[in-house]
C-alpha atoms as a PDB file:
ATOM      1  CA  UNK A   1      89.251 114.684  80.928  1.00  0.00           C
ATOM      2  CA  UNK A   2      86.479 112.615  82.563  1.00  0.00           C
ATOM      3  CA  UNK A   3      84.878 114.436  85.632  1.00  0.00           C
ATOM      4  CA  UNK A   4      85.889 113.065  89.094  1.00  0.00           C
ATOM      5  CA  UNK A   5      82.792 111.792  90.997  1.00  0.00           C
ATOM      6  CA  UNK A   6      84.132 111.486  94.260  1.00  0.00           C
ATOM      7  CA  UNK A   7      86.968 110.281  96.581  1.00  0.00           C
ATOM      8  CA  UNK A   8      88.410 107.338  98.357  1.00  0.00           C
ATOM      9  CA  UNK A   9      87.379 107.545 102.424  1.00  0.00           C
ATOM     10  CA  UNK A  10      87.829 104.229 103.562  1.00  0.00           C
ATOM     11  CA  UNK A  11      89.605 101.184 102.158  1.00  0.00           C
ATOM     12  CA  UNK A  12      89.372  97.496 103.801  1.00  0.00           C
ATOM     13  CA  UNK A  13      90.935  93.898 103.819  1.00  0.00           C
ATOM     14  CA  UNK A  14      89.474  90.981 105.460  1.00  0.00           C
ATOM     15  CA  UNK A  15      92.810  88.940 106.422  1.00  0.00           C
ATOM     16  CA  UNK A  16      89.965  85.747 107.541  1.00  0.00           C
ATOM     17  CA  UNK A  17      86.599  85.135 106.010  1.00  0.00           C
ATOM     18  CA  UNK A  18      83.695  85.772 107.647  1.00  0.00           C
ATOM     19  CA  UNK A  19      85.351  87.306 110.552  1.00  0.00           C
ATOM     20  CA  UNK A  20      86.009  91.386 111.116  1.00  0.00           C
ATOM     21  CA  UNK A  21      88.139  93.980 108.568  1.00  0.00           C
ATOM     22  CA  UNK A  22      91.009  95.394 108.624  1.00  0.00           C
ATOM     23  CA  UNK A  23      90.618  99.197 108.007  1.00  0.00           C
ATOM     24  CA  UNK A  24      93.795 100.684 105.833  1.00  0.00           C
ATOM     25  CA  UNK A  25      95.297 103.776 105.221  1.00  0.00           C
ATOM     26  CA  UNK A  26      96.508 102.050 101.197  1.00  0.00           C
ATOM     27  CA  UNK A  27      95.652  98.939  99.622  1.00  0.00           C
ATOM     28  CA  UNK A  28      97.485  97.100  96.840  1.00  0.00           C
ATOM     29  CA  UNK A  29      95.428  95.583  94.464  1.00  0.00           C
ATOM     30  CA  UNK A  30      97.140  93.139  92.214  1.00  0.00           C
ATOM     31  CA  UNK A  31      94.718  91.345  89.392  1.00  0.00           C
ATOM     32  CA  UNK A  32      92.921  88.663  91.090  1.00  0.00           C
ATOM     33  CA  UNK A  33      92.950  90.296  95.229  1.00  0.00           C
ATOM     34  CA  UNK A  34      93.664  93.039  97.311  1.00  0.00           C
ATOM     35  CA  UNK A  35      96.684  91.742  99.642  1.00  0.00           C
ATOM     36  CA  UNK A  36      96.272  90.482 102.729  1.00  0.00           C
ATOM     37  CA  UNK A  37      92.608  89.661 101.729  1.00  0.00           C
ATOM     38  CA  UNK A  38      90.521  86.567 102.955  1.00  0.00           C
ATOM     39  CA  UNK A  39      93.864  84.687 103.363  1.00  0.00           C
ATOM     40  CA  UNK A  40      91.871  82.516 106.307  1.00  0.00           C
ATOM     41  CA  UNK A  41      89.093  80.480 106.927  1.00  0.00           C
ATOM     42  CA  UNK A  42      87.374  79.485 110.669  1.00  0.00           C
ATOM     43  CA  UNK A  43      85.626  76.084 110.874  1.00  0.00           C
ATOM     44  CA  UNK A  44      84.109  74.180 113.392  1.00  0.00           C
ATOM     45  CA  UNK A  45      86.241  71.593 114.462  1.00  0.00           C
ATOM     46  CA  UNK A  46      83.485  68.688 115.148  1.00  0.00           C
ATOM     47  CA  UNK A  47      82.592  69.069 111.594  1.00  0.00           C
ATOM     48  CA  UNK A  48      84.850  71.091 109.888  1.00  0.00           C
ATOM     49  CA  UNK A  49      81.793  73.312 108.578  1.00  0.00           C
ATOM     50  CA  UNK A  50      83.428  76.471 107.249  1.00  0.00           C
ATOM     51  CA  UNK A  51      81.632  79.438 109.196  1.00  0.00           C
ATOM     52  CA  UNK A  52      78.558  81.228 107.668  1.00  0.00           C
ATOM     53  CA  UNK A  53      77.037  83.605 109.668  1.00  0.00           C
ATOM     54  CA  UNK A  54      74.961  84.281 106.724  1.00  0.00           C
ATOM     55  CA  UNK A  55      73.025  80.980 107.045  1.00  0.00           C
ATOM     56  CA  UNK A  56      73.395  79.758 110.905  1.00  0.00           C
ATOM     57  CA  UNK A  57      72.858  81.614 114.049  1.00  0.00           C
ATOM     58  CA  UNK A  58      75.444  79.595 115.701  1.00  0.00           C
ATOM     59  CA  UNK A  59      78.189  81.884 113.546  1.00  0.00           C
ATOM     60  CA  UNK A  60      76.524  85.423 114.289  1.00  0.00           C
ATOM     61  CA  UNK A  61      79.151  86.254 116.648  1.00  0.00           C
ATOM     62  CA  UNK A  62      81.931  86.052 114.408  1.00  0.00           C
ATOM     63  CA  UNK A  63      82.293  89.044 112.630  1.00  0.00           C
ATOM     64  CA  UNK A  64      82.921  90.201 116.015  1.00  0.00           C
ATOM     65  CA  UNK A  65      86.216  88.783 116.441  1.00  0.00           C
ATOM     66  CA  UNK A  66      89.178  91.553 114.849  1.00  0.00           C
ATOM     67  CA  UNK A  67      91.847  90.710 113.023  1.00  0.00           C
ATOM     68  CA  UNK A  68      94.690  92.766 111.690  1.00  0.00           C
ATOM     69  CA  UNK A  69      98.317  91.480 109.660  1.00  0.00           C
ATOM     70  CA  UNK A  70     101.228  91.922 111.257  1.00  0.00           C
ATOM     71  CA  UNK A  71     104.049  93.964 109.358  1.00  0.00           C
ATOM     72  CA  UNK A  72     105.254  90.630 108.563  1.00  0.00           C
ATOM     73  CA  UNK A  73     101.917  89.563 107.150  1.00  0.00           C
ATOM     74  CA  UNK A  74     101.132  87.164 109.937  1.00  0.00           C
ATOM     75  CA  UNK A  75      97.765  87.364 111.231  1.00  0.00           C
ATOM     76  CA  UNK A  76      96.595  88.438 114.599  1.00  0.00           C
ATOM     77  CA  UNK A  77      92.683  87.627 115.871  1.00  0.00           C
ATOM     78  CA  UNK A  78      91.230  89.329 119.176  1.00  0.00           C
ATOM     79  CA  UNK A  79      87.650  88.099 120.490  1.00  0.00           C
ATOM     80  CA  UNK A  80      85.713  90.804 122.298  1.00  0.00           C
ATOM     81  CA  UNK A  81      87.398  92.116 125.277  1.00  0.00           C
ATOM     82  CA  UNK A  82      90.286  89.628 124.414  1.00  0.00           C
ATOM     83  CA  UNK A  83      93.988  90.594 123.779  1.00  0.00           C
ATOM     84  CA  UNK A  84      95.470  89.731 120.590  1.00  0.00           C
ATOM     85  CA  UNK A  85      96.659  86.676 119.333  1.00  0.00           C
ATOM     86  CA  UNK A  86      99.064  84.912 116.284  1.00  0.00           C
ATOM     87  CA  UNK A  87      97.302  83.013 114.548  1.00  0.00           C
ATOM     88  CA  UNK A  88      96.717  79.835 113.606  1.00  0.00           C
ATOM     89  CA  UNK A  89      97.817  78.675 117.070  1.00  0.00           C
ATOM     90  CA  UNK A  90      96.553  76.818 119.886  1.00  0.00           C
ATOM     91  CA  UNK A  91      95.857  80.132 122.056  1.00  0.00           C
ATOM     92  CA  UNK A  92      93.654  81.788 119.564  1.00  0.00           C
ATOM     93  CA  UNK A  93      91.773  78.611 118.861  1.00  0.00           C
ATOM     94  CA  UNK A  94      91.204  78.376 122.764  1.00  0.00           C
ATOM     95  CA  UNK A  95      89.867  82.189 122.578  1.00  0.00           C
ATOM     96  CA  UNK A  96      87.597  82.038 119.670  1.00  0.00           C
ATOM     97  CA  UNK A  97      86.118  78.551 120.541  1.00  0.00           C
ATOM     98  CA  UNK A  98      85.558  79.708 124.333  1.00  0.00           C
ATOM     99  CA  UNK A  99      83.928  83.152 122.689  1.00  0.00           C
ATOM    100  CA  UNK A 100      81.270  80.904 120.480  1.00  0.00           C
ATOM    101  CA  UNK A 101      80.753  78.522 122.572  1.00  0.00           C
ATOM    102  CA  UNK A 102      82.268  75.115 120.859  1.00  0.00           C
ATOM    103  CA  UNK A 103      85.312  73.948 119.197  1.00  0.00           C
ATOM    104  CA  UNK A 104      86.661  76.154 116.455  1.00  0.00           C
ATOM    105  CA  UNK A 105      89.677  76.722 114.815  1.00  0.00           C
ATOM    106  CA  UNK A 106      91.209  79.408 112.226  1.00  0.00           C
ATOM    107  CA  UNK A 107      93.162  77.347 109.348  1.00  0.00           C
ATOM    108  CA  UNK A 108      95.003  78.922 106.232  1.00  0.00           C
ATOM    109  CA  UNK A 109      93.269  78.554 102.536  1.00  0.00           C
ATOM    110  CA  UNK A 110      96.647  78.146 101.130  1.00  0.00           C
ATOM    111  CA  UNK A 111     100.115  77.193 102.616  1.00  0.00           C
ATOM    112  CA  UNK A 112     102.216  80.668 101.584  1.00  0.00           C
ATOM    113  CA  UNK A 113      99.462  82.412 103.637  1.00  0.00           C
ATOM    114  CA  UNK A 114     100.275  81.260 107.016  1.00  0.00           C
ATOM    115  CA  UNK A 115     103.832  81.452 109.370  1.00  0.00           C
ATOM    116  CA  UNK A 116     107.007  79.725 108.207  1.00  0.00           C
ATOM    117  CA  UNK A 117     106.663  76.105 110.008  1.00  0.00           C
ATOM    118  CA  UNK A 118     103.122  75.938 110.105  1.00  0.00           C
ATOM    119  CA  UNK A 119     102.209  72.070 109.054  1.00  0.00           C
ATOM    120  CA  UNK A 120      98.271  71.773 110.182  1.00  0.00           C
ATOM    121  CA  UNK A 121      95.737  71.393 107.285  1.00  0.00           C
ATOM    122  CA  UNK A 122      94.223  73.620 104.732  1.00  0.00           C
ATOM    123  CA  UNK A 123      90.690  75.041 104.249  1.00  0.00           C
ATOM    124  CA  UNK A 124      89.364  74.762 100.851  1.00  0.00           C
ATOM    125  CA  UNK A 125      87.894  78.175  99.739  1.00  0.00           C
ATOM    126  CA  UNK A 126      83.908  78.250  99.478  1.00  0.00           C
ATOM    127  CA  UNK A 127      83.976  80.491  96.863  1.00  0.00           C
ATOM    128  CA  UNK A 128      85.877  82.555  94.198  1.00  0.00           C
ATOM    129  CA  UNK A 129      85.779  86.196  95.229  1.00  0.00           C
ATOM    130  CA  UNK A 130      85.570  88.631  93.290  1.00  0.00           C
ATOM    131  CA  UNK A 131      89.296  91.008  93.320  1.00  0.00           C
ATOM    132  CA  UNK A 132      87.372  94.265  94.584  1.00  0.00           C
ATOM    133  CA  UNK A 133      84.271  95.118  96.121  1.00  0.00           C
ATOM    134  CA  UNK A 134      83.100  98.955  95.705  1.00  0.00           C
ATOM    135  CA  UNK A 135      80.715 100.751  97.540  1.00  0.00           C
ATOM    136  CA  UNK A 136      79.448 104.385  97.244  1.00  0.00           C
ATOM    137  CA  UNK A 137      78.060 106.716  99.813  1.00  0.00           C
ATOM    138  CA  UNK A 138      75.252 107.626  97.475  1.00  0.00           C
ATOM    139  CA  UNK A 139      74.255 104.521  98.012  1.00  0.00           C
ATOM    140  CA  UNK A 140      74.679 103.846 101.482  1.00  0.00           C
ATOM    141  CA  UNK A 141      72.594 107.553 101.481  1.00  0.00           C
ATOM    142  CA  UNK A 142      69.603 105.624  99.032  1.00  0.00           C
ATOM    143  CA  UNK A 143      69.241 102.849 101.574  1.00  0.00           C
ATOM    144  CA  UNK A 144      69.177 105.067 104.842  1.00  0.00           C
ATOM    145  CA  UNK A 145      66.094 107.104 103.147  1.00  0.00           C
ATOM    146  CA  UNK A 146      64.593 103.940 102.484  1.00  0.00           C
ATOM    147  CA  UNK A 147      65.326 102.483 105.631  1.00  0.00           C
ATOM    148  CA  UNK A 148      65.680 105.432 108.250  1.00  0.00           C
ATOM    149  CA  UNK A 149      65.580 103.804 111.638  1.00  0.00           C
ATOM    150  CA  UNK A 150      68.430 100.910 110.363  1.00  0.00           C
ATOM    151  CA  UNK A 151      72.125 101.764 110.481  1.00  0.00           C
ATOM    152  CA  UNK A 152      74.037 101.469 107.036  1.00  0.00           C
ATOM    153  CA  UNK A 153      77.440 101.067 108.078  1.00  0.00           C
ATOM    154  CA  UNK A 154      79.807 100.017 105.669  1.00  0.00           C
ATOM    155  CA  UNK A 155      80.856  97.133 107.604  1.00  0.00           C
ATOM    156  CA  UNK A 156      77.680  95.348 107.497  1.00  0.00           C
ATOM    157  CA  UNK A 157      78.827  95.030 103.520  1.00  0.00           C
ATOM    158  CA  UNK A 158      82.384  94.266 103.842  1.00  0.00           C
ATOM    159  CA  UNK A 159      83.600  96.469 100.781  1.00  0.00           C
ATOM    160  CA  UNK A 160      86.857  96.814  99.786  1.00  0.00           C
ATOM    161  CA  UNK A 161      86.621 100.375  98.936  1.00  0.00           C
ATOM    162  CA  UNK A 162      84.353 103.151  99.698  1.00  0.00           C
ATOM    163  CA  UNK A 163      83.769 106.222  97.585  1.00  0.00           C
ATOM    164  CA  UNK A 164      82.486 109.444  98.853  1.00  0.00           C
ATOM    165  CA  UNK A 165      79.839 110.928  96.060  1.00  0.00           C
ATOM    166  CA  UNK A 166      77.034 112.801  96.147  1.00  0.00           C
ATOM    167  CA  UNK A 167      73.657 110.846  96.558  1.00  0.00           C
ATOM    168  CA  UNK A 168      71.498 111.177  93.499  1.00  0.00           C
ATOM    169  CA  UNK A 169      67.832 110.504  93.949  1.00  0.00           C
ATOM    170  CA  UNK A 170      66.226 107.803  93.450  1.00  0.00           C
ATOM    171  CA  UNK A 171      69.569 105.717  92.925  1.00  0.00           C
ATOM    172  CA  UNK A 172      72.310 103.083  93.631  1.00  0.00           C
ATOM    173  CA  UNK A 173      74.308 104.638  91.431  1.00  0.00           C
ATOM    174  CA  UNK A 174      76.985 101.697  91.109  1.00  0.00           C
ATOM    175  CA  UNK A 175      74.555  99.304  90.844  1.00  0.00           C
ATOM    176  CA  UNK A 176      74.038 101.190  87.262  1.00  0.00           C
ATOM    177  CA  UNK A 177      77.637 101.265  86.236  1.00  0.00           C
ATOM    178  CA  UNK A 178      78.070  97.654  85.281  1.00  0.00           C
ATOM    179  CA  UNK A 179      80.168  97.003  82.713  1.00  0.00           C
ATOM    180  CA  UNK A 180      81.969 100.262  82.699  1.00  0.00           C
ATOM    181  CA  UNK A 181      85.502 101.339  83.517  1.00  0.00           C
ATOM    182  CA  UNK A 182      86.538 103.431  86.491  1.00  0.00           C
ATOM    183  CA  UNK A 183      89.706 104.966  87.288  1.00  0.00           C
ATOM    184  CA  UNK A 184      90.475 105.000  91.320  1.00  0.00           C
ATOM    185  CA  UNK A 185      93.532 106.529  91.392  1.00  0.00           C
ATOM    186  CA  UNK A 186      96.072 104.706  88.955  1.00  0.00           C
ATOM    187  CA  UNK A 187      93.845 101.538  89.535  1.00  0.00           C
ATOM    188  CA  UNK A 188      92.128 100.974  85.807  1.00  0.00           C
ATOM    189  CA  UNK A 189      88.748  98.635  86.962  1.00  0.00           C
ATOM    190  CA  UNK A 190      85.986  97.162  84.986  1.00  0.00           C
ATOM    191  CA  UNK A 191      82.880  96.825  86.858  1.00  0.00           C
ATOM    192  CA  UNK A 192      81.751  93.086  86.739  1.00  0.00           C
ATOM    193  CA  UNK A 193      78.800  92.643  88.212  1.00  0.00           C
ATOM    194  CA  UNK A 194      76.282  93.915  91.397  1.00  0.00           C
ATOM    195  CA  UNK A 195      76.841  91.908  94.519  1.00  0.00           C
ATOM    196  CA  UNK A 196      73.949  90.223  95.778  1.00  0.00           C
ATOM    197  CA  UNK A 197      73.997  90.622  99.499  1.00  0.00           C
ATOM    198  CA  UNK A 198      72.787  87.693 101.631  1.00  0.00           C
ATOM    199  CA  UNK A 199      71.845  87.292 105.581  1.00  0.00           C
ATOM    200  CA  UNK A 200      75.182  88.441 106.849  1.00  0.00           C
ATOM    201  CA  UNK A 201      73.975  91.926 105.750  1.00  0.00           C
ATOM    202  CA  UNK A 202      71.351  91.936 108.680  1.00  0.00           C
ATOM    203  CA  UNK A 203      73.980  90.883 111.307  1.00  0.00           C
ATOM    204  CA  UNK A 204      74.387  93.056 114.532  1.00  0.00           C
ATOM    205  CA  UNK A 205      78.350  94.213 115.429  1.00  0.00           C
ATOM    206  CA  UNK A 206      79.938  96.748 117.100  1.00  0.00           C
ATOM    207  CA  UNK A 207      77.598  99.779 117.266  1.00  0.00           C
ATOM    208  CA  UNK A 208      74.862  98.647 115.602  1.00  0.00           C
ATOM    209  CA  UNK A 209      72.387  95.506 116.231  1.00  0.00           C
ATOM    210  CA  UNK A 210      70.761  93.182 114.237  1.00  0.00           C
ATOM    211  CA  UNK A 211      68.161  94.142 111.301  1.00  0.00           C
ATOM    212  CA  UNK A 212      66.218  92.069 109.295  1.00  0.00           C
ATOM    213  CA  UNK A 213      64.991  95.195 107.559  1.00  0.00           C
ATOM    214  CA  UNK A 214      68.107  96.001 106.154  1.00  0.00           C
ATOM    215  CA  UNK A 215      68.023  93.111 103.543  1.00  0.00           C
ATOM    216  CA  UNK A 216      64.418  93.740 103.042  1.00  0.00           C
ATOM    217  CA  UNK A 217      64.733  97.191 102.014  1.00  0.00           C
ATOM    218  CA  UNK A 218      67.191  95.901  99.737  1.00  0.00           C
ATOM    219  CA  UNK A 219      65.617  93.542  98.432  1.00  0.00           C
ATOM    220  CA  UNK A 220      62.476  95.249  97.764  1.00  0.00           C
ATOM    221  CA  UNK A 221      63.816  98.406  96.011  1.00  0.00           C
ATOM    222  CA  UNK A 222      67.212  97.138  94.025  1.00  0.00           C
ATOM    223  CA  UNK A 223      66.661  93.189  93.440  1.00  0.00           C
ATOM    224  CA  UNK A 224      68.644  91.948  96.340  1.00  0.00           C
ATOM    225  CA  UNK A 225      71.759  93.570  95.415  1.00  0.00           C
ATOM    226  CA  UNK A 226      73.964  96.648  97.071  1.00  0.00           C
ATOM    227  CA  UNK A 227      77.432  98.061  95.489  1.00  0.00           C
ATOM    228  CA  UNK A 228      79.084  96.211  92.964  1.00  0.00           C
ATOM    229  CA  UNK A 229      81.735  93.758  92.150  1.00  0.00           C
ATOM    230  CA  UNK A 230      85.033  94.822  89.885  1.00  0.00           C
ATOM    231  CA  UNK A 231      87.579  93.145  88.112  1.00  0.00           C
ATOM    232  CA  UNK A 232      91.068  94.811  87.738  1.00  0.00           C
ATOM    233  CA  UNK A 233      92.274  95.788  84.004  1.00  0.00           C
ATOM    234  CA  UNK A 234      95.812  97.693  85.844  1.00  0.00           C
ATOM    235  CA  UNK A 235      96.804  97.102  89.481  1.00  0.00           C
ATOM    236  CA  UNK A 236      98.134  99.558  91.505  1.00  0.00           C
ATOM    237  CA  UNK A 237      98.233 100.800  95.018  1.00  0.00           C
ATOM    238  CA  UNK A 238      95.040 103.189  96.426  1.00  0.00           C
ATOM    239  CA  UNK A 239      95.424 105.617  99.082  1.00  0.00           C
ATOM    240  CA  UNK A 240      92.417 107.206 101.317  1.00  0.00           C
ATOM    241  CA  UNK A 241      91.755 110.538  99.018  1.00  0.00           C
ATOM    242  CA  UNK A 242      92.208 109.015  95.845  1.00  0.00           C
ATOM    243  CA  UNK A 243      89.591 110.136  93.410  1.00  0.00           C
ATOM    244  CA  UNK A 244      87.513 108.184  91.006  1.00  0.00           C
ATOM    245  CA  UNK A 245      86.183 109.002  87.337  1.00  0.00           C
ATOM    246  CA  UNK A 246      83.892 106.736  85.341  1.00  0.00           C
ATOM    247  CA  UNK A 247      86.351 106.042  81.972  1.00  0.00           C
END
């Protein structure tokens, strides 16, 4: 039996790109996503620029802006201070653009994702994600030592799931794992590939401010990349607890 190497303590889903998680209790993960993740996009109405807070300051305030499902799987946004909202809709349009500052809107990547009678227009998806993102606290250990005075919080990373392990010196420990199997739970995963992080890493939210020196530190000690990407060889549903073994 392989040894267990730590334990599920938080899982996420990001019902709209770009903007803030959804912490969970369980996810699903079916082969190509978790549910209820990046089902929405928020452009910029004047242009209909898809938002990158990774590459213009203009979008730094978005991850910011919560958003949960409903129990019907219809989304929900709340700016700062703001009360919660369906959306797409008019009202949460109104509250986000008011919040950055120009005219935004939050539009569905794909028609099934959105309420029953909504007929506005479609976002095209900027990229192909990845199913799961996994993150360790050995590593999240690795970069506080390197950087002490930043604040490695999770959500600056946006994983999927994060594993409780042991730090070992010296080491991103995922970031060594590619191409090997992992068992989280009943969910059978093949680690694909380190994710590269970019400028939304250095971002400032809720309880902790903007640092440069986050990406640096990354950049300078494990070639620009932090936790890992996985593809999924046998979906299955992951609760906080569940423990994971290298296959």
């Amino acid at each position: 039996m392989q040894a267990i190497l730590g334990a599920v303590t938080e899982l996420w889903r990001y019902p709209a790109s770009s903007l803030a998680g959804e912490r969970q209790q369980a996810i699903s993960v079916a082969r190509h996503t978790v549910e209820g993740d990046r089902l929405f996009g928020l452009i910029d109405t004047s242009n209909n620029e898809i938002a990158r807070p990774d590459r213009e300051v203009k979008w730094h305030k978005v991850p910011r802006i919560r958003t949960r499902l409903s129990p019907a799987g219809a989304l929900e946004v709340a700016v700062p201070d703001g009360d919660w909202l369906a959306a797409p809709g008019a009202d949460s349009d109104r509250a986000i653009s008011a919040y950055l500052g120009f005219a935004a809107s939050i539009r569905p990547f794909r028609r099934e994702n959105t309420t029953p009678g909504y007929a506005g227009p479609l976002l095209a998806e900027r990229y192909v994600k990845a199913p799961i993102h996994l993150l360790t606290t050995a590593s999240l250990a690795q970069l506080k030592l390197l950087h002490p005075d930043g604040t490695a919080d999770p959500r600056r990373f946006r994983p999927n799931i994060v594993v409780d392990m042991p730090k070992i010196e010296g080491s991103f420990p995922e970031t060594e794992w590619i191409g090997r199997k992992l068992a989280i739970g009943d969910l059978l995963l093949t680690i694909s590939e380190p994710c590269r992080r970019c400028g939304f890493t250095i971002i400032g939210q809720d309880g902790f401010d903007h640092d440069p020196a986050i990406l640096r530190s990354l950049v300078r000690h494990n070639a620009h990349n932090f936790g890992v990407y996985c593809t999924v060889d046998r979906p299955a549903s992951v609760e906080i607890g569940a423990t994971m073994r290298l296959l």
